């Protein structure tokens, strides 16, 4: 699908972006459609809202999710309410805001954070977090085409580590549908972004250790999330573990655990648990202990099974 | 001392990062005169809110090469306890607030702190450093307007080095640069050659006088050039020409100062060579010492989030201690387990 109304912009986007995500786009589509902006996140997101409301399809980049916060007002009070407050006379659904998030091993406080939960608290936004290159393409194209504003968090660890065949041409994955990353019968692990790989590794470890069979669900979209898929899985396994990098308190894991506890209460074999970042700022030298690791998830699986 | 020390530190720290000894570094080549020239005109009681490319200010204030090295390695001697990336320095003793990476967020802080100094009757100012790119952030405008309307003795010191990572100043603003904005906020404003340490010093000394005596802000725009990459994560050859870089490097601020001092008969090649060699040696030694030191202990993962350790962090700390008992291989190298 070709859309001549798509514009791509943000800090350093013109030369290809600091993560090279927009490489070659300016040469191909011109400076009027692919351009640098001054450094102002509220400016970038506010500009995207206006452009979308006037019929363009803006794909804006916030250089690091850690720096998205000056734009919070534009997301919460503007993008999210544009349709509702006008009785659907106006909307900014054409906009997609991409932001690299998450741990990379050396990012410290301001190049490591996972702020997705803030945005899941904002009715009107859709929040999407792909777990790999193929997923990123399909979900990004679907987000761009989606009639609602989308916040699209990309696990920046994978910019350098992920290698995968990606379909050519127009390829979309529906927003709002989770993916069964691994089938299993004993424990359900829900994760998104980079943590899907950690969940899969932990699942492989426990399978090999003693035959515990884990089902891994890549949630893909956090708002609105695919509750039905998680519910079906937990109804089968009776055990739920949610893994995310963000601090545990008020993280999106809390929402999943609360909803599934209610709906699967009589089928649960163990208390649903969360393996998450701790409630501290992201601490550079403590990162190996802070970010959920395979051994932490493996321990949680064993505890769930033993309960 | 600040110039050769800074140059040697940049050269050796940069190479050390490239060798993987620590994770990140930012050089300040091309902008040394802005940092050192302004610092020389300030008083120790003046409070600094820097961005992240002003280690010349810290050097001038007496932060030692060893302290820089400790911070870059995130070891136990570093006041930030290894929690932040390299170059996020801070020193309570030197009135230098700890660096945070978000842009321009420190500018309103400098205004509030300046207002506090005034209210407390301290004859001092604050100095807020930022780049021409950061001046596009909303916080710059809020800070300028607050400082002016509330009468805060703050120096807004803009290092206009021509680039915000890859984005040239020509794509950052139109009109009369950053200095031009001062007048529209009702504050005294000046533009200086940021590569000329003496000009920077003179401008800052006068600005400080105006700010402290008048209880008002002053904006200084120091024009210079970022001779190095934005950081060790950047390759600036992707977006600027070798010719442009050569032309600017020919105007290196440290060499300009050296030539002027030589011309005055105060300095010669021999002294310069000796100082560079001894500085380099000191930097190398500082790195060797810092690298061998332990990291802060495991317990520091949870302290300082709050003034005390609330119940939930006590629980989480116990969880980590238990995890490390079961998986000792997960404890980061060089970190004592005190839990």
mmCIF file with all atom_site columns, N, CA and C in Angstrom, chain A residues 12 15 20 31 36 38-42 63 67 106-111 248 278-286 288-290 293 295-296 299, chain B residues 23 82-85 100-102 133 136-137 164-167 171-172 238-239 296-298 300-302 312-313 316 319-320 323 326-327 330 332 335:
data_model
loop_
_atom_site.group_PDB
_atom_site.id
_atom_site.type_symbol
_atom_site.label_atom_id
_atom_site.label_alt_id
_atom_site.label_comp_id
_atom_site.label_asym_id
_atom_site.label_entity_id
_atom_site.label_seq_id
_atom_site.pdbx_PDB_ins_code
_atom_site.Cartn_x
_atom_site.Cartn_y
_atom_site.Cartn_z
_atom_site.occupancy
_atom_site.B_iso_or_equiv
_atom_site.pdbx_formal_charge
_atom_site.auth_seq_id
_atom_site.auth_comp_id
_atom_site.auth_asym_id
_atom_site.auth_atom_id
_atom_site.pdbx_PDB_model_num
ATOM 1   N N  . UNK A 1 12  ? 17.392 13.854  14.328 1.00 0.00 ? 12  UNK A N  1
ATOM 2   C CA . UNK A 1 12  ? 18.422 13.124  13.575 1.00 0.00 ? 12  UNK A CA 1
ATOM 3   C C  . UNK A 1 12  ? 17.862 12.064  12.630 1.00 0.00 ? 12  UNK A C  1
ATOM 4   N N  . UNK A 1 15  ? 19.498 11.857  8.556  1.00 0.00 ? 15  UNK A N  1
ATOM 5   C CA . UNK A 1 15  ? 20.693 11.107  8.122  1.00 0.00 ? 15  UNK A CA 1
ATOM 6   C C  . UNK A 1 15  ? 20.542 9.613   8.367  1.00 0.00 ? 15  UNK A C  1
ATOM 7   N N  . UNK A 1 20  ? 19.740 4.066   12.896 1.00 0.00 ? 20  UNK A N  1
ATOM 8   C CA . UNK A 1 20  ? 19.741 3.770   11.455 1.00 0.00 ? 20  UNK A CA 1
ATOM 9   C C  . UNK A 1 20  ? 18.384 3.260   10.949 1.00 0.00 ? 20  UNK A C  1
ATOM 10  N N  . UNK A 1 31  ? 13.162 15.600  1.264  1.00 0.00 ? 31  UNK A N  1
ATOM 11  C CA . UNK A 1 31  ? 13.279 16.269  2.557  1.00 0.00 ? 31  UNK A CA 1
ATOM 12  C C  . UNK A 1 31  ? 11.950 16.802  3.064  1.00 0.00 ? 31  UNK A C  1
ATOM 13  N N  . UNK A 1 36  ? 14.529 16.191  9.740  1.00 0.00 ? 36  UNK A N  1
ATOM 14  C CA . UNK A 1 36  ? 14.915 16.471  11.124 1.00 0.00 ? 36  UNK A CA 1
ATOM 15  C C  . UNK A 1 36  ? 13.976 17.499  11.718 1.00 0.00 ? 36  UNK A C  1
ATOM 16  N N  . UNK A 1 38  ? 13.720 20.270  15.193 1.00 0.00 ? 38  UNK A N  1
ATOM 17  C CA . UNK A 1 38  ? 14.434 20.763  16.374 1.00 0.00 ? 38  UNK A CA 1
ATOM 18  C C  . UNK A 1 38  ? 14.217 19.792  17.546 1.00 0.00 ? 38  UNK A C  1
ATOM 19  N N  . UNK A 1 39  ? 15.069 19.904  18.551 1.00 0.00 ? 39  UNK A N  1
ATOM 20  C CA . UNK A 1 39  ? 14.972 18.991  19.697 1.00 0.00 ? 39  UNK A CA 1
ATOM 21  C C  . UNK A 1 39  ? 13.853 19.443  20.622 1.00 0.00 ? 39  UNK A C  1
ATOM 22  N N  . UNK A 1 40  ? 12.700 18.833  20.477 1.00 0.00 ? 40  UNK A N  1
ATOM 23  C CA . UNK A 1 40  ? 11.582 19.122  21.360 1.00 0.00 ? 40  UNK A CA 1
ATOM 24  C C  . UNK A 1 40  ? 10.567 18.001  21.200 1.00 0.00 ? 40  UNK A C  1
ATOM 25  N N  . UNK A 1 41  ? 10.496 17.150  22.193 1.00 0.00 ? 41  UNK A N  1
ATOM 26  C CA . UNK A 1 41  ? 9.613  15.984  22.090 1.00 0.00 ? 41  UNK A CA 1
ATOM 27  C C  . UNK A 1 41  ? 8.152  16.412  22.092 1.00 0.00 ? 41  UNK A C  1
ATOM 28  N N  . UNK A 1 42  ? 7.831  17.433  22.878 1.00 0.00 ? 42  UNK A N  1
ATOM 29  C CA . UNK A 1 42  ? 6.446  17.899  22.864 1.00 0.00 ? 42  UNK A CA 1
ATOM 30  C C  . UNK A 1 42  ? 6.122  18.499  21.495 1.00 0.00 ? 42  UNK A C  1
ATOM 31  N N  . UNK A 1 63  ? 13.769 9.817   19.997 1.00 0.00 ? 63  UNK A N  1
ATOM 32  C CA . UNK A 1 63  ? 15.060 9.130   19.849 1.00 0.00 ? 63  UNK A CA 1
ATOM 33  C C  . UNK A 1 63  ? 15.280 8.009   20.867 1.00 0.00 ? 63  UNK A C  1
ATOM 34  N N  . UNK A 1 67  ? 13.309 9.730   26.750 1.00 0.00 ? 67  UNK A N  1
ATOM 35  C CA . UNK A 1 67  ? 13.143 11.170  26.513 1.00 0.00 ? 67  UNK A CA 1
ATOM 36  C C  . UNK A 1 67  ? 11.745 11.526  26.016 1.00 0.00 ? 67  UNK A C  1
ATOM 37  N N  . UNK A 1 106 ? 24.344 -1.131  28.900 1.00 0.00 ? 106 UNK A N  1
ATOM 38  C CA . UNK A 1 106 ? 25.197 -0.022  29.332 1.00 0.00 ? 106 UNK A CA 1
ATOM 39  C C  . UNK A 1 106 ? 24.474 1.318   29.302 1.00 0.00 ? 106 UNK A C  1
ATOM 40  N N  . UNK A 1 107 ? 23.149 1.289   29.365 1.00 0.00 ? 107 UNK A N  1
ATOM 41  C CA . UNK A 1 107 ? 22.397 2.531   29.162 1.00 0.00 ? 107 UNK A CA 1
ATOM 42  C C  . UNK A 1 107 ? 22.117 3.352   30.412 1.00 0.00 ? 107 UNK A C  1
ATOM 43  N N  . UNK A 1 108 ? 22.280 2.768   31.585 1.00 0.00 ? 108 UNK A N  1
ATOM 44  C CA . UNK A 1 108 ? 22.041 3.534   32.814 1.00 0.00 ? 108 UNK A CA 1
ATOM 45  C C  . UNK A 1 108 ? 20.628 4.085   32.903 1.00 0.00 ? 108 UNK A C  1
ATOM 46  N N  . UNK A 1 109 ? 20.491 5.174   33.667 1.00 0.00 ? 109 UNK A N  1
ATOM 47  C CA . UNK A 1 109 ? 19.153 5.709   33.934 1.00 0.00 ? 109 UNK A CA 1
ATOM 48  C C  . UNK A 1 109 ? 18.387 6.109   32.671 1.00 0.00 ? 109 UNK A C  1
ATOM 49  N N  . UNK A 1 110 ? 19.094 6.723   31.723 1.00 0.00 ? 110 UNK A N  1
ATOM 50  C CA . UNK A 1 110 ? 18.399 7.479   30.679 1.00 0.00 ? 110 UNK A CA 1
ATOM 51  C C  . UNK A 1 110 ? 18.490 6.882   29.283 1.00 0.00 ? 110 UNK A C  1
ATOM 52  N N  . UNK A 1 111 ? 18.951 5.646   29.188 1.00 0.00 ? 111 UNK A N  1
ATOM 53  C CA . UNK A 1 111 ? 18.936 4.977   27.877 1.00 0.00 ? 111 UNK A CA 1
ATOM 54  C C  . UNK A 1 111 ? 18.503 3.527   28.068 1.00 0.00 ? 111 UNK A C  1
ATOM 55  N N  . UNK A 1 248 ? 8.230  -3.153  38.815 1.00 0.00 ? 248 UNK A N  1
ATOM 56  C CA . UNK A 1 248 ? 7.085  -4.034  39.041 1.00 0.00 ? 248 UNK A CA 1
ATOM 57  C C  . UNK A 1 248 ? 5.836  -3.259  39.474 1.00 0.00 ? 248 UNK A C  1
ATOM 58  N N  . UNK A 1 278 ? 12.993 -3.947  39.246 1.00 0.00 ? 278 UNK A N  1
ATOM 59  C CA . UNK A 1 278 ? 12.674 -3.568  40.627 1.00 0.00 ? 278 UNK A CA 1
ATOM 60  C C  . UNK A 1 278 ? 12.261 -2.099  40.690 1.00 0.00 ? 278 UNK A C  1
ATOM 61  N N  . UNK A 1 279 ? 11.805 -1.681  41.871 1.00 0.00 ? 279 UNK A N  1
ATOM 62  C CA . UNK A 1 279 ? 11.283 -0.317  42.019 1.00 0.00 ? 279 UNK A CA 1
ATOM 63  C C  . UNK A 1 279 ? 12.387 0.695   42.335 1.00 0.00 ? 279 UNK A C  1
ATOM 64  N N  . UNK A 1 280 ? 13.379 0.723   41.451 1.00 0.00 ? 280 UNK A N  1
ATOM 65  C CA . UNK A 1 280 ? 14.453 1.711   41.566 1.00 0.00 ? 280 UNK A CA 1
ATOM 66  C C  . UNK A 1 280 ? 14.622 2.347   40.184 1.00 0.00 ? 280 UNK A C  1
ATOM 67  N N  . UNK A 1 281 ? 15.256 3.524   40.120 1.00 0.00 ? 281 UNK A N  1
ATOM 68  C CA . UNK A 1 281 ? 15.669 3.988   38.792 1.00 0.00 ? 281 UNK A CA 1
ATOM 69  C C  . UNK A 1 281 ? 16.557 2.920   38.151 1.00 0.00 ? 281 UNK A C  1
ATOM 70  N N  . UNK A 1 282 ? 16.669 2.922   36.850 1.00 0.00 ? 282 UNK A N  1
ATOM 71  C CA . UNK A 1 282 ? 17.443 1.875   36.165 1.00 0.00 ? 282 UNK A CA 1
ATOM 72  C C  . UNK A 1 282 ? 18.925 2.012   36.540 1.00 0.00 ? 282 UNK A C  1
ATOM 73  N N  . UNK A 1 283 ? 19.480 1.009   37.253 1.00 0.00 ? 283 UNK A N  1
ATOM 74  C CA . UNK A 1 283 ? 20.824 1.174   37.827 1.00 0.00 ? 283 UNK A CA 1
ATOM 75  C C  . UNK A 1 283 ? 21.917 0.515   36.982 1.00 0.00 ? 283 UNK A C  1
ATOM 76  N N  . UNK A 1 284 ? 22.806 1.322   36.414 1.00 0.00 ? 284 UNK A N  1
ATOM 77  C CA . UNK A 1 284 ? 23.796 0.841   35.443 1.00 0.00 ? 284 UNK A CA 1
ATOM 78  C C  . UNK A 1 284 ? 24.520 -0.437  35.865 1.00 0.00 ? 284 UNK A C  1
ATOM 79  N N  . UNK A 1 285 ? 25.267 -0.364  36.973 1.00 0.00 ? 285 UNK A N  1
ATOM 80  C CA . UNK A 1 285 ? 26.122 -1.534  37.271 1.00 0.00 ? 285 UNK A CA 1
ATOM 81  C C  . UNK A 1 285 ? 25.318 -2.714  37.813 1.00 0.00 ? 285 UNK A C  1
ATOM 82  N N  . UNK A 1 286 ? 24.072 -2.463  38.209 1.00 0.00 ? 286 UNK A N  1
ATOM 83  C CA . UNK A 1 286 ? 23.240 -3.555  38.747 1.00 0.00 ? 286 UNK A CA 1
ATOM 84  C C  . UNK A 1 286 ? 22.321 -4.150  37.680 1.00 0.00 ? 286 UNK A C  1
ATOM 85  N N  . UNK A 1 288 ? 22.497 -6.469  35.402 1.00 0.00 ? 288 UNK A N  1
ATOM 86  C CA . UNK A 1 288 ? 22.292 -7.921  35.266 1.00 0.00 ? 288 UNK A CA 1
ATOM 87  C C  . UNK A 1 288 ? 21.325 -8.499  36.307 1.00 0.00 ? 288 UNK A C  1
ATOM 88  N N  . UNK A 1 289 ? 21.214 -7.808  37.458 1.00 0.00 ? 289 UNK A N  1
ATOM 89  C CA . UNK A 1 289 ? 20.287 -8.273  38.490 1.00 0.00 ? 289 UNK A CA 1
ATOM 90  C C  . UNK A 1 289 ? 18.925 -7.606  38.366 1.00 0.00 ? 289 UNK A C  1
ATOM 91  N N  . UNK A 1 290 ? 18.923 -6.427  37.773 1.00 0.00 ? 290 UNK A N  1
ATOM 92  C CA . UNK A 1 290 ? 17.706 -5.618  37.701 1.00 0.00 ? 290 UNK A CA 1
ATOM 93  C C  . UNK A 1 290 ? 16.746 -6.134  36.616 1.00 0.00 ? 290 UNK A C  1
ATOM 94  N N  . UNK A 1 293 ? 16.097 -11.938 34.076 1.00 0.00 ? 293 UNK A N  1
ATOM 95  C CA . UNK A 1 293 ? 17.046 -12.791 33.370 1.00 0.00 ? 293 UNK A CA 1
ATOM 96  C C  . UNK A 1 293 ? 16.457 -14.196 33.267 1.00 0.00 ? 293 UNK A C  1
ATOM 97  N N  . UNK A 1 295 ? 17.631 -17.046 34.458 1.00 0.00 ? 295 UNK A N  1
ATOM 98  C CA . UNK A 1 295 ? 17.529 -17.757 35.750 1.00 0.00 ? 295 UNK A CA 1
ATOM 99  C C  . UNK A 1 295 ? 16.393 -17.251 36.648 1.00 0.00 ? 295 UNK A C  1
ATOM 100 N N  . UNK A 1 296 ? 16.128 -15.946 36.604 1.00 0.00 ? 296 UNK A N  1
ATOM 101 C CA . UNK A 1 296 ? 15.018 -15.449 37.432 1.00 0.00 ? 296 UNK A CA 1
ATOM 102 C C  . UNK A 1 296 ? 13.690 -16.011 36.964 1.00 0.00 ? 296 UNK A C  1
ATOM 103 N N  . UNK A 1 299 ? 13.515 -19.721 37.904 1.00 0.00 ? 299 UNK A N  1
ATOM 104 C CA . UNK A 1 299 ? 13.157 -19.871 39.326 1.00 0.00 ? 299 UNK A CA 1
ATOM 105 C C  . UNK A 1 299 ? 11.655 -19.691 39.532 1.00 0.00 ? 299 UNK A C  1
ATOM 106 N N  . UNK B 2 23  ? 32.106 1.915   29.174 1.00 0.00 ? 23  UNK B N  1
ATOM 107 C CA . UNK B 2 23  ? 31.079 1.754   28.149 1.00 0.00 ? 23  UNK B CA 1
ATOM 108 C C  . UNK B 2 23  ? 30.816 2.967   27.268 1.00 0.00 ? 23  UNK B C  1
ATOM 109 N N  . UNK B 2 82  ? 27.960 4.227   40.816 1.00 0.00 ? 82  UNK B N  1
ATOM 110 C CA . UNK B 2 82  ? 27.943 3.373   39.626 1.00 0.00 ? 82  UNK B CA 1
ATOM 111 C C  . UNK B 2 82  ? 26.584 3.232   38.973 1.00 0.00 ? 82  UNK B C  1
ATOM 112 N N  . UNK B 2 83  ? 25.638 4.056   39.387 1.00 0.00 ? 83  UNK B N  1
ATOM 113 C CA . UNK B 2 83  ? 24.277 3.865   38.879 1.00 0.00 ? 83  UNK B CA 1
ATOM 114 C C  . UNK B 2 83  ? 24.066 4.518   37.520 1.00 0.00 ? 83  UNK B C  1
ATOM 115 N N  . UNK B 2 84  ? 24.886 5.539   37.216 1.00 0.00 ? 84  UNK B N  1
ATOM 116 C CA . UNK B 2 84  ? 24.719 6.246   35.945 1.00 0.00 ? 84  UNK B CA 1
ATOM 117 C C  . UNK B 2 84  ? 25.837 5.877   34.968 1.00 0.00 ? 84  UNK B C  1
ATOM 118 N N  . UNK B 2 85  ? 25.612 6.228   33.713 1.00 0.00 ? 85  UNK B N  1
ATOM 119 C CA . UNK B 2 85  ? 26.630 6.006   32.688 1.00 0.00 ? 85  UNK B CA 1
ATOM 120 C C  . UNK B 2 85  ? 27.872 6.866   32.973 1.00 0.00 ? 85  UNK B C  1
ATOM 121 N N  . UNK B 2 100 ? 22.477 14.902  34.452 1.00 0.00 ? 100 UNK B N  1
ATOM 122 C CA . UNK B 2 100 ? 21.449 13.953  34.003 1.00 0.00 ? 100 UNK B CA 1
ATOM 123 C C  . UNK B 2 100 ? 21.323 14.112  32.501 1.00 0.00 ? 100 UNK B C  1
ATOM 124 N N  . UNK B 2 101 ? 21.052 13.013  31.810 1.00 0.00 ? 101 UNK B N  1
ATOM 125 C CA . UNK B 2 101 ? 21.140 13.033  30.349 1.00 0.00 ? 101 UNK B CA 1
ATOM 126 C C  . UNK B 2 101 ? 20.019 13.791  29.631 1.00 0.00 ? 101 UNK B C  1
ATOM 127 N N  . UNK B 2 102 ? 18.802 13.849  30.145 1.00 0.00 ? 102 UNK B N  1
ATOM 128 C CA . UNK B 2 102 ? 17.763 14.581  29.403 1.00 0.00 ? 102 UNK B CA 1
ATOM 129 C C  . UNK B 2 102 ? 18.168 16.039  29.160 1.00 0.00 ? 102 UNK B C  1
ATOM 130 N N  . UNK B 2 133 ? 21.014 22.933  20.552 1.00 0.00 ? 133 UNK B N  1
ATOM 131 C CA . UNK B 2 133 ? 19.933 21.979  20.310 1.00 0.00 ? 133 UNK B CA 1
ATOM 132 C C  . UNK B 2 133 ? 18.983 21.929  21.497 1.00 0.00 ? 133 UNK B C  1
ATOM 133 N N  . UNK B 2 136 ? 16.017 24.247  22.033 1.00 0.00 ? 136 UNK B N  1
ATOM 134 C CA . UNK B 2 136 ? 14.720 24.044  21.379 1.00 0.00 ? 136 UNK B CA 1
ATOM 135 C C  . UNK B 2 136 ? 13.697 23.400  22.309 1.00 0.00 ? 136 UNK B C  1
ATOM 136 N N  . UNK B 2 137 ? 14.162 22.850  23.403 1.00 0.00 ? 137 UNK B N  1
ATOM 137 C CA . UNK B 2 137 ? 13.248 22.189  24.338 1.00 0.00 ? 137 UNK B CA 1
ATOM 138 C C  . UNK B 2 137 ? 12.366 23.215  25.061 1.00 0.00 ? 137 UNK B C  1
ATOM 139 N N  . UNK B 2 164 ? 23.605 19.222  16.894 1.00 0.00 ? 164 UNK B N  1
ATOM 140 C CA . UNK B 2 164 ? 22.934 18.417  17.909 1.00 0.00 ? 164 UNK B CA 1
ATOM 141 C C  . UNK B 2 164 ? 22.947 16.995  17.352 1.00 0.00 ? 164 UNK B C  1
ATOM 142 N N  . UNK B 2 165 ? 23.863 16.183  17.827 1.00 0.00 ? 165 UNK B N  1
ATOM 143 C CA . UNK B 2 165 ? 24.235 14.926  17.153 1.00 0.00 ? 165 UNK B CA 1
ATOM 144 C C  . UNK B 2 165 ? 24.436 15.246  15.676 1.00 0.00 ? 165 UNK B C  1
ATOM 145 N N  . UNK B 2 166 ? 23.523 14.826  14.783 1.00 0.00 ? 166 UNK B N  1
ATOM 146 C CA . UNK B 2 166 ? 23.752 15.052  13.346 1.00 0.00 ? 166 UNK B CA 1
ATOM 147 C C  . UNK B 2 166 ? 23.074 16.317  12.840 1.00 0.00 ? 166 UNK B C  1
ATOM 148 N N  . UNK B 2 167 ? 22.197 16.899  13.668 1.00 0.00 ? 167 UNK B N  1
ATOM 149 C CA . UNK B 2 167 ? 21.367 17.991  13.166 1.00 0.00 ? 167 UNK B CA 1
ATOM 150 C C  . UNK B 2 167 ? 22.119 19.322  13.244 1.00 0.00 ? 167 UNK B C  1
ATOM 151 N N  . UNK B 2 171 ? 19.254 23.677  10.967 1.00 0.00 ? 171 UNK B N  1
ATOM 152 C CA . UNK B 2 171 ? 17.949 23.001  11.035 1.00 0.00 ? 171 UNK B CA 1
ATOM 153 C C  . UNK B 2 171 ? 17.363 23.072  12.442 1.00 0.00 ? 171 UNK B C  1
ATOM 154 N N  . UNK B 2 172 ? 18.076 23.740  13.336 1.00 0.00 ? 172 UNK B N  1
ATOM 155 C CA . UNK B 2 172 ? 17.639 23.802  14.730 1.00 0.00 ? 172 UNK B CA 1
ATOM 156 C C  . UNK B 2 172 ? 16.854 25.076  15.027 1.00 0.00 ? 172 UNK B C  1
ATOM 157 N N  . UNK B 2 238 ? 29.466 10.573  8.982  1.00 0.00 ? 238 UNK B N  1
ATOM 158 C CA . UNK B 2 238 ? 28.258 10.261  8.223  1.00 0.00 ? 238 UNK B CA 1
ATOM 159 C C  . UNK B 2 238 ? 27.469 11.502  7.842  1.00 0.00 ? 238 UNK B C  1
ATOM 160 N N  . UNK B 2 239 ? 27.702 12.612  8.551  1.00 0.00 ? 239 UNK B N  1
ATOM 161 C CA . UNK B 2 239 ? 26.856 13.772  8.286  1.00 0.00 ? 239 UNK B CA 1
ATOM 162 C C  . UNK B 2 239 ? 27.618 15.084  8.179  1.00 0.00 ? 239 UNK B C  1
ATOM 163 N N  . UNK B 2 296 ? 30.681 -0.509  43.733 1.00 0.00 ? 296 UNK B N  1
ATOM 164 C CA . UNK B 2 296 ? 29.927 -0.351  44.980 1.00 0.00 ? 296 UNK B CA 1
ATOM 165 C C  . UNK B 2 296 ? 29.262 -1.684  45.343 1.00 0.00 ? 296 UNK B C  1
ATOM 166 N N  . UNK B 2 297 ? 28.963 -1.892  46.633 1.00 0.00 ? 297 UNK B N  1
ATOM 167 C CA . UNK B 2 297 ? 28.404 -3.186  47.041 1.00 0.00 ? 297 UNK B CA 1
ATOM 168 C C  . UNK B 2 297 ? 26.958 -3.376  46.575 1.00 0.00 ? 297 UNK B C  1
ATOM 169 N N  . UNK B 2 298 ? 26.530 -4.623  46.674 1.00 0.00 ? 298 UNK B N  1
ATOM 170 C CA . UNK B 2 298 ? 25.193 -5.006  46.220 1.00 0.00 ? 298 UNK B CA 1
ATOM 171 C C  . UNK B 2 298 ? 24.090 -4.182  46.890 1.00 0.00 ? 298 UNK B C  1
ATOM 172 N N  . UNK B 2 300 ? 23.858 -1.186  47.549 1.00 0.00 ? 300 UNK B N  1
ATOM 173 C CA . UNK B 2 300 ? 23.635 0.151   46.964 1.00 0.00 ? 300 UNK B CA 1
ATOM 174 C C  . UNK B 2 300 ? 22.650 0.133   45.797 1.00 0.00 ? 300 UNK B C  1
ATOM 175 N N  . UNK B 2 301 ? 22.218 -1.053  45.399 1.00 0.00 ? 301 UNK B N  1
ATOM 176 C CA . UNK B 2 301 ? 21.205 -1.130  44.343 1.00 0.00 ? 301 UNK B CA 1
ATOM 177 C C  . UNK B 2 301 ? 19.905 -0.469  44.795 1.00 0.00 ? 301 UNK B C  1
ATOM 178 N N  . UNK B 2 302 ? 19.612 -0.547  46.090 1.00 0.00 ? 302 UNK B N  1
ATOM 179 C CA . UNK B 2 302 ? 18.290 -0.109  46.561 1.00 0.00 ? 302 UNK B CA 1
ATOM 180 C C  . UNK B 2 302 ? 18.306 1.146   47.426 1.00 0.00 ? 302 UNK B C  1
ATOM 181 N N  . UNK B 2 312 ? 8.746  -2.083  50.755 1.00 0.00 ? 312 UNK B N  1
ATOM 182 C CA . UNK B 2 312 ? 8.743  -2.849  49.497 1.00 0.00 ? 312 UNK B CA 1
ATOM 183 C C  . UNK B 2 312 ? 10.148 -2.985  48.929 1.00 0.00 ? 312 UNK B C  1
ATOM 184 N N  . UNK B 2 313 ? 10.993 -1.975  49.171 1.00 0.00 ? 313 UNK B N  1
ATOM 185 C CA . UNK B 2 313 ? 12.372 -2.100  48.696 1.00 0.00 ? 313 UNK B CA 1
ATOM 186 C C  . UNK B 2 313 ? 13.178 -3.047  49.587 1.00 0.00 ? 313 UNK B C  1
ATOM 187 N N  . UNK B 2 316 ? 12.334 -6.354  48.168 1.00 0.00 ? 316 UNK B N  1
ATOM 188 C CA . UNK B 2 316 ? 12.994 -6.591  46.885 1.00 0.00 ? 316 UNK B CA 1
ATOM 189 C C  . UNK B 2 316 ? 14.491 -6.823  47.068 1.00 0.00 ? 316 UNK B C  1
ATOM 190 N N  . UNK B 2 319 ? 14.958 -10.257 48.128 1.00 0.00 ? 319 UNK B N  1
ATOM 191 C CA . UNK B 2 319 ? 14.745 -11.140 46.978 1.00 0.00 ? 319 UNK B CA 1
ATOM 192 C C  . UNK B 2 319 ? 16.023 -11.234 46.136 1.00 0.00 ? 319 UNK B C  1
ATOM 193 N N  . UNK B 2 320 ? 16.666 -10.082 45.920 1.00 0.00 ? 320 UNK B N  1
ATOM 194 C CA . UNK B 2 320 ? 17.911 -10.070 45.138 1.00 0.00 ? 320 UNK B CA 1
ATOM 195 C C  . UNK B 2 320 ? 19.014 -10.815 45.890 1.00 0.00 ? 320 UNK B C  1
ATOM 196 N N  . UNK B 2 323 ? 18.435 -14.407 45.476 1.00 0.00 ? 323 UNK B N  1
ATOM 197 C CA . UNK B 2 323 ? 18.728 -14.807 44.094 1.00 0.00 ? 323 UNK B CA 1
ATOM 198 C C  . UNK B 2 323 ? 20.245 -14.973 43.900 1.00 0.00 ? 323 UNK B C  1
ATOM 199 N N  . UNK B 2 326 ? 21.645 -18.100 45.358 1.00 0.00 ? 326 UNK B N  1
ATOM 200 C CA . UNK B 2 326 ? 21.383 -19.283 44.526 1.00 0.00 ? 326 UNK B CA 1
ATOM 201 C C  . UNK B 2 326 ? 22.108 -19.233 43.185 1.00 0.00 ? 326 UNK B C  1
ATOM 202 N N  . UNK B 2 327 ? 22.388 -17.998 42.712 1.00 0.00 ? 327 UNK B N  1
ATOM 203 C CA . UNK B 2 327 ? 23.052 -17.842 41.401 1.00 0.00 ? 327 UNK B CA 1
ATOM 204 C C  . UNK B 2 327 ? 24.236 -16.890 41.540 1.00 0.00 ? 327 UNK B C  1
ATOM 205 N N  . UNK B 2 330 ? 25.625 -14.629 38.799 1.00 0.00 ? 330 UNK B N  1
ATOM 206 C CA . UNK B 2 330 ? 24.896 -13.461 38.298 1.00 0.00 ? 330 UNK B CA 1
ATOM 207 C C  . UNK B 2 330 ? 25.350 -12.158 38.972 1.00 0.00 ? 330 UNK B C  1
ATOM 208 N N  . UNK B 2 332 ? 27.450 -9.085  39.401 1.00 0.00 ? 332 UNK B N  1
ATOM 209 C CA . UNK B 2 332 ? 28.395 -8.418  38.489 1.00 0.00 ? 332 UNK B CA 1
ATOM 210 C C  . UNK B 2 332 ? 29.828 -8.483  39.010 1.00 0.00 ? 332 UNK B C  1
ATOM 211 N N  . UNK B 2 335 ? 31.856 -6.790  42.280 1.00 0.00 ? 335 UNK B N  1
ATOM 212 C CA . UNK B 2 335 ? 30.869 -6.212  43.200 1.00 0.00 ? 335 UNK B CA 1
ATOM 213 C C  . UNK B 2 335 ? 30.829 -7.010  44.502 1.00 0.00 ? 335 UNK B C  1
#
